[in-house]
Amino acid sequence: MSKKKIMLGNEAIARGAYEAGVKVSAAYPGTPSTEISENIVKYNEIYAEWSPNEKVAMEVAIGASISGVRAMASMKHVGVNVASDPLYTIAYGGVNGGLVLVAADDPGLYSSQNEQDTRCVARAAQVPVLEPSDSQEAKDFMKYAFEYSEKYDTPVIVRTTTRLSHSQGPVTLEERAEVEDKVYERNVAKYVMMPGNAKNRHVFVEQRLKDMAEDGVNMPINRVEYNDKKIGFITSGIAYQYVKEACPNASVCKLGLVHPLPRKMIEEFAKNVETLYIFEELEPVIEEQVKSWGIKCIGKEIFTVQGEYSANMIREKVLGETLELKAPSTVPARPPILCPGCPHRSVFSVLKKLGIHAAGDIGCYTLGAVAPLSVVDTTVCMGASISTLHGMEKAKGKDYIKNWVAVIGDSTFMHTGVNSLMNMVYNKSTGTVMILDNSTTGMTGHQDHAATGKTLMGEPTNAINIYNLCKAIGVEHVVEVNAFDIDALAKIVKEETAREEVSVIITKSPCVLLKSNVFPNKCVAIPEKCKKCGACLKPGCPALTKNEDGTIKIDETMCNACGLCKTLCKFDAIEEVAK
Amino acid sequence: METKNIMIVGVGGQGTLLTSRILGGIAMASGYDVKLSEVHGMAQRGGSVVTFVRYGESVAEPIVEEGCADVIIAFERLEAKRYAHFLKKDGVMIINDQRIDPITVVTGAATYPEGIIEELQKDNKVFTVNAMEEAKKLGNSKVFNIIVLGIAAKHMDYSKEQWLQVIENTVPPKTIEINKKAFEIGYEM
Ligand SMILES: Cc1ncc(C[n+]2csc(CCOP(=O)(O)OP(=O)(O)O)c2C)c(N)n1
Ligand code: SF4
Ligand code: SF4
């Protein structure tokens, strides 16, 4: 009997991988892709790991595929940039066991540093892309992806977006397919990409895309729904749902394969509808190709390349409806902030006091850029803090960076930061790197990594010691300090920034949201002792506010008793007591 | 049946996800098509969060569009005001009467608006509750969101037994009893 379950898009992707008989899954966390691995790990039949970064994850999956099993890697869109080197070349080599890369785009920038469109990468890498539009399809398309991967000898990208990954819908569960491992045979022409072999494979790749475009007409993931032919939409992914919501009676060409495009199907559809719209979030990937075939259609002239789409967008721009909407009220913004008791707040409060600028990185600590901390000056991509600081020094000299540090999280340091530190040692930097070690990948929801001592599958493992790692690279001066010992930290920062050699400060204190973290105590304010000086309020802990009379109060449901405010108070107006 | 549109708004960390999952679970158990849309990641760090639940015969998009919400469950006053324009004309708002200052207010860059509830009551059907107080009386402030859900439940077409069953199936086993109690408190209000 088939069973129905309501599933998150990402949970359905994991289920699809399971049903497709996947044996190996490698990933690095990144919103909105993280829950794929967190769900895959629930299936004992699959080996699943967090790799230190996306390039490694992709290569792990490639190795598993070459050995003959179905394998996958999953990551957020910017992770695909990191993994693009192996991706572009395995596109030539092809697969043995099916190989799928799940890439999660983020239109609307809910949790990312840019709004890039993976379909553009896929076109450049000449890799086919499947795009599901709800949880059921997310599961089904994973199975098609593995089938096509093996049939056409190609890695396949399954593209999802935040809205799909983080929406739930009903999914019909099926059994896991028992897929027999492929036999591995040595095949240098296919698996060793040196120029001579790659030349031949490039010919194969071009033909493969042509074949898929041709076959796409009959693929069940592409379909035409003819209704009223006055309006026709070509669409895919979550955008399809907005079309169905706003124009249930319009004709639709719904693409599941968005690269390469099933040209014949589109040409036929275009002939049959009066006005043709291309409704795709982000870049005009489908539109530009369709226009290049001489087909008249409307796309980015009226639909934006930014952010998410909606049914209301179609009602307004296509149907010409005037929507009587109330204007949103103007209310104070509520941006994300560091948690009460977050160790990063303590570190930034010290840096702020010392007037230090931080070349920042990506993680919860990026929030050190905003008021009241305002310490982080730059954020580009994972690992960039250390190398950008190095670049500043080489541009302006060592005195220029005397009041600068690089600030990077432990997970990000293991991701790519360590490469940049090697560069500092090699190229004689004098900069100071602060590794904010909170024993987890906080931003993406607390995943383990190479330095935490636990695998994705929950097993204890070797924890790479960050201190020893920095030493081994050749950093002479490595200091560890408790993130909440603000006096010691201030002293160390002054010493190390003054030093004319590369140095690393590792601030240690676990993320307060870690399950292993228990807080027996809470901090309470004693209003009678409060002199209203505001010293404790400076770091901006959300658990601390003022009473009407200006004395401070602590919200006991929020306080995690980190003690930072207590340390900052000179009048003993804050006390730590048992909960 | 027309598709029902529910929104849950609040501050990251207030348990909007659990509430939306209960709503999704009950729709599914009642044989409806259902879609939910949630917020994960960065915004959860104390930011403004919104989740959508839609159920009916057949549901296409997972989001509730402006001016279309039948019910808005707001876990915090300012967030109620922020999303009030999503409510449809005869929609209902259930507001947990709690104030959490956003950082913009803490730093003095903005002021927390006064009289939010009175203002919202002018144009909308609004129910309020100080669920935090009630939850503390129960001995676990975390279940305040289920109390609010209990109030909202009366504006949806499921029986109390159905709700209690879905709560049992959704919350962590150790917290079933207290969550059920919390729900009943809201439901009887
Ligand atoms: C290439 C890439 N992969 C993944 C992400 C998603 N991501 C953002 S921050 C982060 C890591 C945060 O962990 P850590 O550096 O330990 O800092 P914390 O959040 O714990 O403070 C990840 C995985 C990204 N932005 N870019
Ligand atoms: S999740 Fe952890 S690291 Fe991130 S802000 Fe909260 S306490 Fe800090
Ligand atoms: S001890 Fe003070 S700074 Fe730390 S979480 Fe509690 S109120 Fe915030």
Coordinates of C-alpha atoms and ligand atoms in Angstrom, one line a residue, chain A residues 337-345 363-365 367 436 438 440-446 509-514 517 560, chain B residues 45, ligand 2:
Chain A
I337 CA 20.7 39.3 15.6
L338 CA 23.2 37.2 17.6
C339 CA 21.4 35.1 20.2
P340 CA 21.4 36.1 23.9
G341 CA 24.6 34.7 25.3
C342 CA 26.3 34.2 22.0
P343 CA 30.1 34.1 22.4
H344 CA 30.6 36.2 19.2
R345 CA 29.0 39.2 21.0
G363 CA 28.5 32.7 9.6
C364 CA 26.6 34.0 12.5
Y365 CA 29.4 36.4 13.2
L367 CA 26.1 39.9 12.2
L436 CA 35.8 32.2 16.6
N438 CA 32.0 27.8 18.9
T440 CA 29.7 24.0 15.5
T441 CA 28.4 25.3 12.1
G442 CA 26.0 27.7 13.8
M443 CA 24.5 29.8 11.0
T444 CA 23.1 26.8 9.1
G445 CA 21.6 25.1 12.2
H446 CA 24.4 23.4 14.1
S509 CA 33.1 29.0 23.9
P510 CA 30.3 26.8 22.5
C511 CA 27.3 28.2 20.6
V512 CA 24.4 28.7 23.1
L513 CA 22.0 26.8 20.9
L514 CA 24.0 23.6 20.9
N517 CA 24.9 23.3 26.2
N560 CA 21.5 32.3 28.9
Chain B
R45 CA 18.3 34.3 14.6
Ligands
SF4_2 S1 23.4 30.2 16.8 FE1 25.1 30.1 18.2 S2 26.8 31.2 17.0 FE2 24.8 31.7 16.1 S3 24.1 33.6 17.0 FE3 23.2 32.0 18.2 S4 24.7 31.5 19.8 FE4 25.8 32.7 18.3

